[in-house]
Amino acid sequence: MDALMASREFSFMTDYSACRKRSTDLCSHVEIEDLVVQPTPEVSPIKWHLAHTTWFFEELILAKHLKGYVRYNERYGELFNSYYNALGPHWIQSGRGTQSRPTVSEIIKYRNHVDKCIEILLNTSDINGEVYFLMELGINHEEQHQELMLMDIKYILSRNAVRANYYEGPIPTSKRSIQGWRRFGEGVYFVGNESPEFSFDNENPRHKTYLYPFEISSSLVTNGEYLEFLNSRAYSNPRFWLSLGWEWVQKNQIRNPLYWIRQEGAWLEFTLHGVRPIDLNSPVVHVSYFEADAFARWKDMRLPTEQEFEVFLGSESWPAVECEGTILHPVDPNAVRRQVWCWTKSPYVSYPNFESFQGALEEYNGKFMCNQFVLKGGCFATPEGHYRDSYRNFYLPEQRWIFSGIRLAKDPK
Amino acid sequence: MDALMASREFSFMTDYSACRKRSTDLCSHVEIEDLVVQPTPEVSPIKWHLAHTTWFFEELILAKHLKGYVRYNERYGELFNSYYNALGPHWIQSGRGTQSRPTVSEIIKYRNHVDKCIEILLNTSDINGEVYFLMELGINHEEQHQELMLMDIKYILSRNAVRANYYEGPIPTSKRSIQGWRRFGEGVYFVGNESPEFSFDNENPRHKTYLYPFEISSSLVTNGEYLEFLNSRAYSNPRFWLSLGWEWVQKNQIRNPLYWIRQEGAWLEFTLHGVRPIDLNSPVVHVSYFEADAFARWKDMRLPTEQEFEVFLGSESWPAVECEGTILHPVDPNAVRRQVWCWTKSPYVSYPNFESFQGALEEYNGKFMCNQFVLKGGCFATPEGHYRDSYRNFYLPEQRWIFSGIRLAKDPK
Amino acid sequence: MDALMASREFSFMTDYSACRKRSTDLCSHVEIEDLVVQPTPEVSPIKWHLAHTTWFFEELILAKHLKGYVRYNERYGELFNSYYNALGPHWIQSGRGTQSRPTVSEIIKYRNHVDKCIEILLNTSDINGEVYFLMELGINHEEQHQELMLMDIKYILSRNAVRANYYEGPIPTSKRSIQGWRRFGEGVYFVGNESPEFSFDNENPRHKTYLYPFEISSSLVTNGEYLEFLNSRAYSNPRFWLSLGWEWVQKNQIRNPLYWIRQEGAWLEFTLHGVRPIDLNSPVVHVSYFEADAFARWKDMRLPTEQEFEVFLGSESWPAVECEGTILHPVDPNAVRRQVWCWTKSPYVSYPNFESFQGALEEYNGKFMCNQFVLKGGCFATPEGHYRDSYRNFYLPEQRWIFSGIRLAKDPK
Amino acid sequence: MDALMASREFSFMTDYSACRKRSTDLCSHVEIEDLVVQPTPEVSPIKWHLAHTTWFFEELILAKHLKGYVRYNERYGELFNSYYNALGPHWIQSGRGTQSRPTVSEIIKYRNHVDKCIEILLNTSDINGEVYFLMELGINHEEQHQELMLMDIKYILSRNAVRANYYEGPIPTSKRSIQGWRRFGEGVYFVGNESPEFSFDNENPRHKTYLYPFEISSSLVTNGEYLEFLNSRAYSNPRFWLSLGWEWVQKNQIRNPLYWIRQEGAWLEFTLHGVRPIDLNSPVVHVSYFEADAFARWKDMRLPTEQEFEVFLGSESWPAVECEGTILHPVDPNAVRRQVWCWTKSPYVSYPNFESFQGALEEYNGKFMCNQFVLKGGCFATPEGHYRDSYRNFYLPEQRWIFSGIRLAKDPK
């Protein structure tokens, strides 16, 4: 691991700085007011993300490893701790949007201060393996929040009565999906991370699993296909829904994917590029597990398990998704990876012989292994270099402000 | 009434401009972020107040009386209508803080636009009485919101974990209260507005009421007196509380006035000038009706009726409350008026032969005549010239982010 | 007062026994299961009423005045105390329906035990004035609960999917209402109790009040008149509603009086005699204050104040409402009293120089003087002898399982 | 299958009658009032169970297979349908306790009517396989409700302030648990039902699964062991809890298993035999998944997966649990089966190639495969003959009125 560390030593500050810059760059398209509000408890104010990711470096690295470090502001610990009980009390999540202070510019100062101290720390000669690990984790953690920031910005802008676009560039028209099925045989397969590079605890250890024959679609479910489901009045038919899903549909009057808008007989969609008519060939996005599961049942198919999905991913070469310019929306129904996170039918549980990160980081992943479902495959907003086939994303079955879509599976007859 | 109008014609634009300027001036002590958040449903974002008061002039005056006027932005009607059902749908109150747009600077542009159009309208020769009335109402309406803005700013700043002061100047030390009772005899009294100047519909008509002998305190209840109540464990004793009040105390774990802070054995208070030790001689402020009523019962006294209070006010000459510099906190327990709004034991109902404003303005006051209590006497934040002895302020019995206090009454033995 | 007491001494046991018997008689029309359920928090299980009224005699009289009395069951205090904080903890009201024990037959045993002990106490020679007062209060208290029991039984039976009638006899057809207005002049009037007989504290003291000229209808609002209101789509028009009332209408999807049922284009009504078509000439019943107030505004009239109502009552001789057989429904729109409780526009507050009952009984009435409105005139279910013109009934503005109706008033032009 | 059917033909009516009788027998220890109340939404009134199980036979068998059958009461369909959307609307679950009608005696009449018609149907010569299947399902369904009835009766009696025992007999003292670990090696195992007898759809198909080496405790966690957990202040330490579990603990102030009672320094337990001191050697019962999972983490162990549990069960011979007399409480910590349902760490999902029952019965199991965890092993209340090692019980992670306990597992080092 020493050689690895040596090479990392040089690149860390570059990676770190690039990562940190990307977070503030994400805010450059919007106004201060957009960084403050919290329109629903699960969406955090963008300025909170900027501060929380900074606190993560301060609390887990500087406070412990930079000699003599004094925390920037004693109140920030409570405000910007997300949920780590081992690291002290934390502000209630739904109350993040009540805090006008610290202001955005104060948070930027906080970021700069921490960046400077991280640089000092990394320039110290005697950096140990734990710091390297924490730096990698901190960067990966901030990358996770960058995707969250885009999810949250989209939600925040969508709630405004006075509409504003995040990004002005156009979204290219999608090509038609090429329908097809990939078939896999029965047997013992390996799943889980196998790389020596950074990975989260929950992707480990790599292990064997027994799979029965399955087929998985080579394309993502499109808006057009989903519209058929919707037009068949499936949202009014309990038959297709899990019991909790049907309750959710009725209680929240769910009638379509999160950002779809019915206007004068047409379906429009709120995107980070503004409102536009839905593109029937684009992958459907912003559906809940309940909707994905109901769609599959309506099709007389099912969602893949996460193991099946990972086996499928492992069998596909890495396509070069060529994007000219920035496209903040899924457009390619035939892409294997990094378009929309695909719901699997697998509840999020630990792998056999799972060992969580140690200390406070024990709380990073393991304690959420209840009532969540795994999503696989990455999305367009997942930062470059952050994605792995063994990556396990996880959300509650009713959540859909994620960039989530559907890839179907079925049992061969 | 023509002479009156003529004199008004000249002063309207001056009054209007001064009023409008005061609203934006109130925002000069805080940051953009402070103008955006809504930490609790009853508190509105400050930027919403800036826009709503503008919409009031636009919708009630310009849209109807300025020929060819086109509304500034068609979505603003819904966003900035507070509750007038006759004027179209309105955004749910608790959701005002979800709206990052329009931004503060966009709202300032909106204000400037409407100000310019009002000027154009007022310069038109054929202004009728209705416009004069609506202009006076619009100014009075904005003055009401100026007091609300101070209430809301105080609440918003108080909720921040990172404390910020609204105003940096000092609060002078209070003099001791001079205890004494003003006694009034039995008989028929007049109450209600008797001035030809502007007044709200709910202050009218002036009418007779039969009062029994009563005594009313010449001083406001002070922090020191209230502390005795608190120290007697009155918050744990159901005996002093109305049934609904006791439920409220228990459910919300109420233990002290809204902005009191217990710290290392001492009582501090969050004020618009920052946190400071409570001044035992200052009038207690930010108590609910439930607390005011319980305090009175604990004293074996009672709150005055609104009629008694108005009779008392009518018997007192106008003291010149001399303030050097800005003091945004009640300091004088011996003042008769404009320190703290005093809870009365009178539910807010219409006067005999009440006639509400007409048209959409019918909704201004009358429809709130349920489950609210009347407060009298004005407070330090009530804009100069806005106050009248016949003024009837009204709030729900559990509300206490108002600048509310207590003046006691009793029945002579 | 001695003479009075002497006469009472003889009649007390008779009155007491008759009153107690009436409570159990009320249960003879229904099944054990009907006495157990609590379909909504404001409705209590009938068996709870049977026990609570018994506890009242036990706790306030026997425990204090019968030498050596030991409470029947030490757990009953908590279970059957309604809300008297001075008498110890009480079971949460909404949880009364969770208690299957004590069973109905155990409660009957409890009643018999207390009855026997009361008889022993009354046979003691040295009964003092306090016991006489408490006996009268206890009987009046149980009479109040007898009306509540009918309200609650009606609600309980109405909620059953399998309908059951309380009483099988027919309801006679109503005569047409005789429209007319009683006019009263301006001046000082007396209101409040003036009888030496038992009355509640809240009806006292008798006092002067200043009234302006008013007219009050000689008839109650009928189903037919109310139907016009409903057919004018008034339930969809915010204009007629108080702000809180409009919220209530929307949140609860209120579309008609509580027990009206729309069936195949006709309006039926659930009554204690079963479901029947509404009788257009019968007084409308089971409306909330919000509905009564909206109806009056729709008529361009208003509700009377409680003072006006009492003056009106005082001017009307006592009609002999002749009922052949039991009629558990209001049928006479022209009756002055004891058909339906009429909502007044007066919030429930204390009279000038009010003094509440002493000790634990302080909690009987005074602590509810918040957010309730006064109803006057009695209803068909008010026990004979319990009614007085000075009687002040009070309920929350949204409550309507009471036998509540409307008598209109207006200001002479 | 014909031979099987023939033998069934003779025994069906016997099995059916015995099963039906057992349901009403369960009610013989309590009073009518105990059969009516619903103290919390997840607990149904006992009289509802009596009716619902009857409706199941009527709706699924008689209505379809008994020629000319007319439903007993047209309103019962809605009232007693639990959740089958395909079989029409159903009463909201939390509102079952609002229905005083039909009374218990009316429901007994309904049961007798259906029993008679089932007998007529079974005596018909041409019964087909579907009816046989539905009869078996109906009996198994009623057996499930018999366990539920005991769960619900226990909860109902426990909520009474006036305590009542369900059963008067004594509970024998538990023997000490014999600590030990059963070890299983790595490899492919079979799980799922393999019997031709009746089983639920969710236990099928039998299939292979890959397991890593594991050890599973030969004894159940006892009250004594659980008390150590409790005494270590684990309920106040977020470290041991899933995130949702910690929220649940805090929001509901959870401090001990459901029926434990702290009294004068001792721990008592409410049982179906009444309140008694906890027996430290008895299996802990009435813990939630959250508590079971936290206990395991505190022990530095884990819960078994359902596959591991089933493999363990398959390796153990059937012990003859000898009970003299009725014991309605778990007493043997060393029993392998039928003491307490053991939480597994496996979310409830479908098996590979799962096929649900057809038609309306599709809703029997499959639609609950979300946010529930599997429990294995049966409990003392599981009816004789209803239990199988492949049985998959499932509940929400916060539910604990089930007879649920803990069997630990661990990974060999």
PDB file of C-alpha atoms in Angstrom, chain C residues 127-246:
ATOM      1  CA  ILE C 127     -76.149  17.195  56.526  1.00  0.00           C
ATOM      2  CA  ASN C 128     -74.737  20.632  55.899  1.00  0.00           C
ATOM      3  CA  GLY C 129     -75.335  23.189  53.185  1.00  0.00           C
ATOM      4  CA  GLU C 130     -72.307  22.126  51.202  1.00  0.00           C
ATOM      5  CA  VAL C 131     -73.657  18.627  50.783  1.00  0.00           C
ATOM      6  CA  TYR C 132     -76.996  20.035  49.652  1.00  0.00           C
ATOM      7  CA  PHE C 133     -75.228  22.167  47.130  1.00  0.00           C
ATOM      8  CA  LEU C 134     -73.085  19.260  45.928  1.00  0.00           C
ATOM      9  CA  MET C 135     -76.104  16.996  45.626  1.00  0.00           C
ATOM     10  CA  GLU C 136     -77.871  19.565  43.475  1.00  0.00           C
ATOM     11  CA  LEU C 137     -74.740  20.038  41.447  1.00  0.00           C
ATOM     12  CA  GLY C 138     -74.263  16.284  41.088  1.00  0.00           C
ATOM     13  CA  ILE C 139     -77.816  15.853  39.825  1.00  0.00           C
ATOM     14  CA  ASN C 140     -77.465  18.775  37.419  1.00  0.00           C
ATOM     15  CA  HIS C 141     -74.143  17.345  36.308  1.00  0.00           C
ATOM     16  CA  GLU C 142     -75.677  13.962  35.572  1.00  0.00           C
ATOM     17  CA  GLU C 143     -78.497  15.678  33.687  1.00  0.00           C
ATOM     18  CA  GLN C 144     -75.900  17.364  31.497  1.00  0.00           C
ATOM     19  CA  HIS C 145     -74.410  13.958  30.798  1.00  0.00           C
ATOM     20  CA  GLN C 146     -77.834  12.560  29.916  1.00  0.00           C
ATOM     21  CA  GLU C 147     -78.001  15.018  27.053  1.00  0.00           C
ATOM     22  CA  LEU C 148     -74.419  14.117  26.153  1.00  0.00           C
ATOM     23  CA  MET C 149     -75.330  10.428  26.210  1.00  0.00           C
ATOM     24  CA  LEU C 150     -78.019  11.009  23.601  1.00  0.00           C
ATOM     25  CA  MET C 151     -75.585  13.048  21.503  1.00  0.00           C
ATOM     26  CA  ASP C 152     -72.998  10.300  21.793  1.00  0.00           C
ATOM     27  CA  ILE C 153     -75.376   7.406  21.194  1.00  0.00           C
ATOM     28  CA  LYS C 154     -76.596   9.128  18.074  1.00  0.00           C
ATOM     29  CA  TYR C 155     -73.048   9.581  16.830  1.00  0.00           C
ATOM     30  CA  ILE C 156     -72.068   6.010  17.675  1.00  0.00           C
ATOM     31  CA  LEU C 157     -75.070   4.487  15.926  1.00  0.00           C
ATOM     32  CA  SER C 158     -74.616   6.776  12.945  1.00  0.00           C
ATOM     33  CA  ARG C 159     -71.051   5.541  12.371  1.00  0.00           C
ATOM     34  CA  ASN C 160     -72.075   1.911  12.062  1.00  0.00           C
ATOM     35  CA  ALA C 161     -72.054   0.500   8.562  1.00  0.00           C
ATOM     36  CA  VAL C 162     -74.864  -1.757   9.735  1.00  0.00           C
ATOM     37  CA  ARG C 163     -77.470   0.776  10.765  1.00  0.00           C
ATOM     38  CA  ALA C 164     -79.434   0.449  13.982  1.00  0.00           C
ATOM     39  CA  ASN C 165     -82.171   2.703  15.338  1.00  0.00           C
ATOM     40  CA  TYR C 166     -82.096   3.992  18.880  1.00  0.00           C
ATOM     41  CA  TYR C 167     -85.838   4.377  19.186  1.00  0.00           C
ATOM     42  CA  GLU C 168     -88.489   2.805  17.016  1.00  0.00           C
ATOM     43  CA  GLY C 169     -91.400   5.242  17.359  1.00  0.00           C
ATOM     44  CA  PRO C 170     -92.294   7.637  14.527  1.00  0.00           C
ATOM     45  CA  ILE C 171     -91.379  11.315  14.256  1.00  0.00           C
ATOM     46  CA  PRO C 172     -94.435  13.490  13.589  1.00  0.00           C
ATOM     47  CA  THR C 173     -94.431  15.732  10.528  1.00  0.00           C
ATOM     48  CA  SER C 174     -93.460  19.347  11.257  1.00  0.00           C
ATOM     49  CA  LYS C 175     -95.808  22.242  10.774  1.00  0.00           C
ATOM     50  CA  ARG C 176     -94.683  25.142   8.619  1.00  0.00           C
ATOM     51  CA  SER C 177     -92.667  27.825  10.334  1.00  0.00           C
ATOM     52  CA  ILE C 178     -94.415  31.124  10.918  1.00  0.00           C
ATOM     53  CA  GLN C 179     -91.961  33.741   9.780  1.00  0.00           C
ATOM     54  CA  GLY C 180     -91.789  36.874  11.861  1.00  0.00           C
ATOM     55  CA  TRP C 181     -89.468  39.206  13.702  1.00  0.00           C
ATOM     56  CA  ARG C 182     -89.486  40.261  17.319  1.00  0.00           C
ATOM     57  CA  ARG C 183     -88.085  43.772  17.711  1.00  0.00           C
ATOM     58  CA  PHE C 184     -86.300  45.164  20.770  1.00  0.00           C
ATOM     59  CA  GLY C 185     -85.282  48.725  21.463  1.00  0.00           C
ATOM     60  CA  GLU C 186     -82.016  50.286  22.514  1.00  0.00           C
ATOM     61  CA  GLY C 187     -81.039  50.491  26.141  1.00  0.00           C
ATOM     62  CA  VAL C 188     -79.678  48.904  29.236  1.00  0.00           C
ATOM     63  CA  TYR C 189     -80.960  45.393  29.869  1.00  0.00           C
ATOM     64  CA  PHE C 190     -80.434  42.852  32.584  1.00  0.00           C
ATOM     65  CA  VAL C 191     -79.089  39.416  31.823  1.00  0.00           C
ATOM     66  CA  GLY C 192     -77.950  36.500  33.963  1.00  0.00           C
ATOM     67  CA  ASN C 193     -79.595  34.258  36.455  1.00  0.00           C
ATOM     68  CA  GLU C 194     -82.064  35.801  38.894  1.00  0.00           C
ATOM     69  CA  SER C 195     -83.477  32.724  40.553  1.00  0.00           C
ATOM     70  CA  PRO C 196     -82.561  31.473  44.031  1.00  0.00           C
ATOM     71  CA  GLU C 197     -82.720  27.920  42.720  1.00  0.00           C
ATOM     72  CA  PHE C 198     -79.674  26.073  41.523  1.00  0.00           C
ATOM     73  CA  SER C 199     -77.751  27.638  38.678  1.00  0.00           C
ATOM     74  CA  PHE C 200     -74.235  27.287  37.352  1.00  0.00           C
ATOM     75  CA  ASP C 201     -71.585  29.822  38.266  1.00  0.00           C
ATOM     76  CA  ASN C 202     -71.226  30.968  34.675  1.00  0.00           C
ATOM     77  CA  GLU C 203     -74.824  32.282  34.592  1.00  0.00           C
ATOM     78  CA  ASN C 204     -74.013  34.720  37.369  1.00  0.00           C
ATOM     79  CA  PRO C 205     -74.028  37.419  38.479  1.00  0.00           C
ATOM     80  CA  ARG C 206     -77.064  39.022  36.952  1.00  0.00           C
ATOM     81  CA  HIS C 207     -75.873  42.277  35.409  1.00  0.00           C
ATOM     82  CA  LYS C 208     -76.647  45.162  33.101  1.00  0.00           C
ATOM     83  CA  THR C 209     -75.670  45.267  29.476  1.00  0.00           C
ATOM     84  CA  TYR C 210     -76.172  47.911  26.800  1.00  0.00           C
ATOM     85  CA  LEU C 211     -77.981  46.719  23.702  1.00  0.00           C
ATOM     86  CA  TYR C 212     -78.663  48.442  20.422  1.00  0.00           C
ATOM     87  CA  PRO C 213     -81.942  47.896  18.635  1.00  0.00           C
ATOM     88  CA  PHE C 214     -82.223  44.398  17.237  1.00  0.00           C
ATOM     89  CA  GLU C 215     -84.698  42.063  15.668  1.00  0.00           C
ATOM     90  CA  ILE C 216     -84.751  38.357  16.280  1.00  0.00           C
ATOM     91  CA  SER C 217     -86.636  35.747  14.349  1.00  0.00           C
ATOM     92  CA  SER C 218     -89.668  34.174  15.903  1.00  0.00           C
ATOM     93  CA  SER C 219     -88.865  30.888  14.173  1.00  0.00           C
ATOM     94  CA  LEU C 220     -85.914  28.564  13.875  1.00  0.00           C
ATOM     95  CA  VAL C 221     -84.160  28.087  10.560  1.00  0.00           C
ATOM     96  CA  THR C 222     -85.678  25.041   8.894  1.00  0.00           C
ATOM     97  CA  ASN C 223     -84.201  22.270   6.813  1.00  0.00           C
ATOM     98  CA  GLY C 224     -85.921  23.815   3.831  1.00  0.00           C
ATOM     99  CA  GLU C 225     -84.244  27.169   4.333  1.00  0.00           C
ATOM    100  CA  TYR C 226     -80.921  25.521   4.965  1.00  0.00           C
ATOM    101  CA  LEU C 227     -81.288  23.461   1.824  1.00  0.00           C
ATOM    102  CA  GLU C 228     -81.522  26.671  -0.208  1.00  0.00           C
ATOM    103  CA  PHE C 229     -78.225  27.750   1.282  1.00  0.00           C
ATOM    104  CA  LEU C 230     -76.685  24.420   0.411  1.00  0.00           C
ATOM    105  CA  ASN C 231     -78.165  24.449  -3.099  1.00  0.00           C
ATOM    106  CA  SER C 232     -76.747  27.916  -3.726  1.00  0.00           C
ATOM    107  CA  ARG C 233     -73.332  26.207  -3.536  1.00  0.00           C
ATOM    108  CA  ALA C 234     -72.513  28.135  -0.402  1.00  0.00           C
ATOM    109  CA  TYR C 235     -70.242  25.330   0.824  1.00  0.00           C
ATOM    110  CA  SER C 236     -67.968  26.087  -2.127  1.00  0.00           C
ATOM    111  CA  ASN C 237     -67.932  29.844  -1.718  1.00  0.00           C
ATOM    112  CA  PRO C 238     -65.360  31.257   0.726  1.00  0.00           C
ATOM    113  CA  ARG C 239     -67.207  34.551   0.813  1.00  0.00           C
ATOM    114  CA  PHE C 240     -69.684  33.433   3.445  1.00  0.00           C
ATOM    115  CA  TRP C 241     -67.224  31.800   5.773  1.00  0.00           C
ATOM    116  CA  LEU C 242     -65.001  32.874   8.590  1.00  0.00           C
ATOM    117  CA  SER C 243     -61.376  32.204   7.772  1.00  0.00           C
ATOM    118  CA  LEU C 244     -61.154  29.296  10.219  1.00  0.00           C
ATOM    119  CA  GLY C 245     -64.518  28.074   9.010  1.00  0.00           C
ATOM    120  CA  TRP C 246     -63.375  27.955   5.416  1.00  0.00           C
TER     121      TRP C 246
END
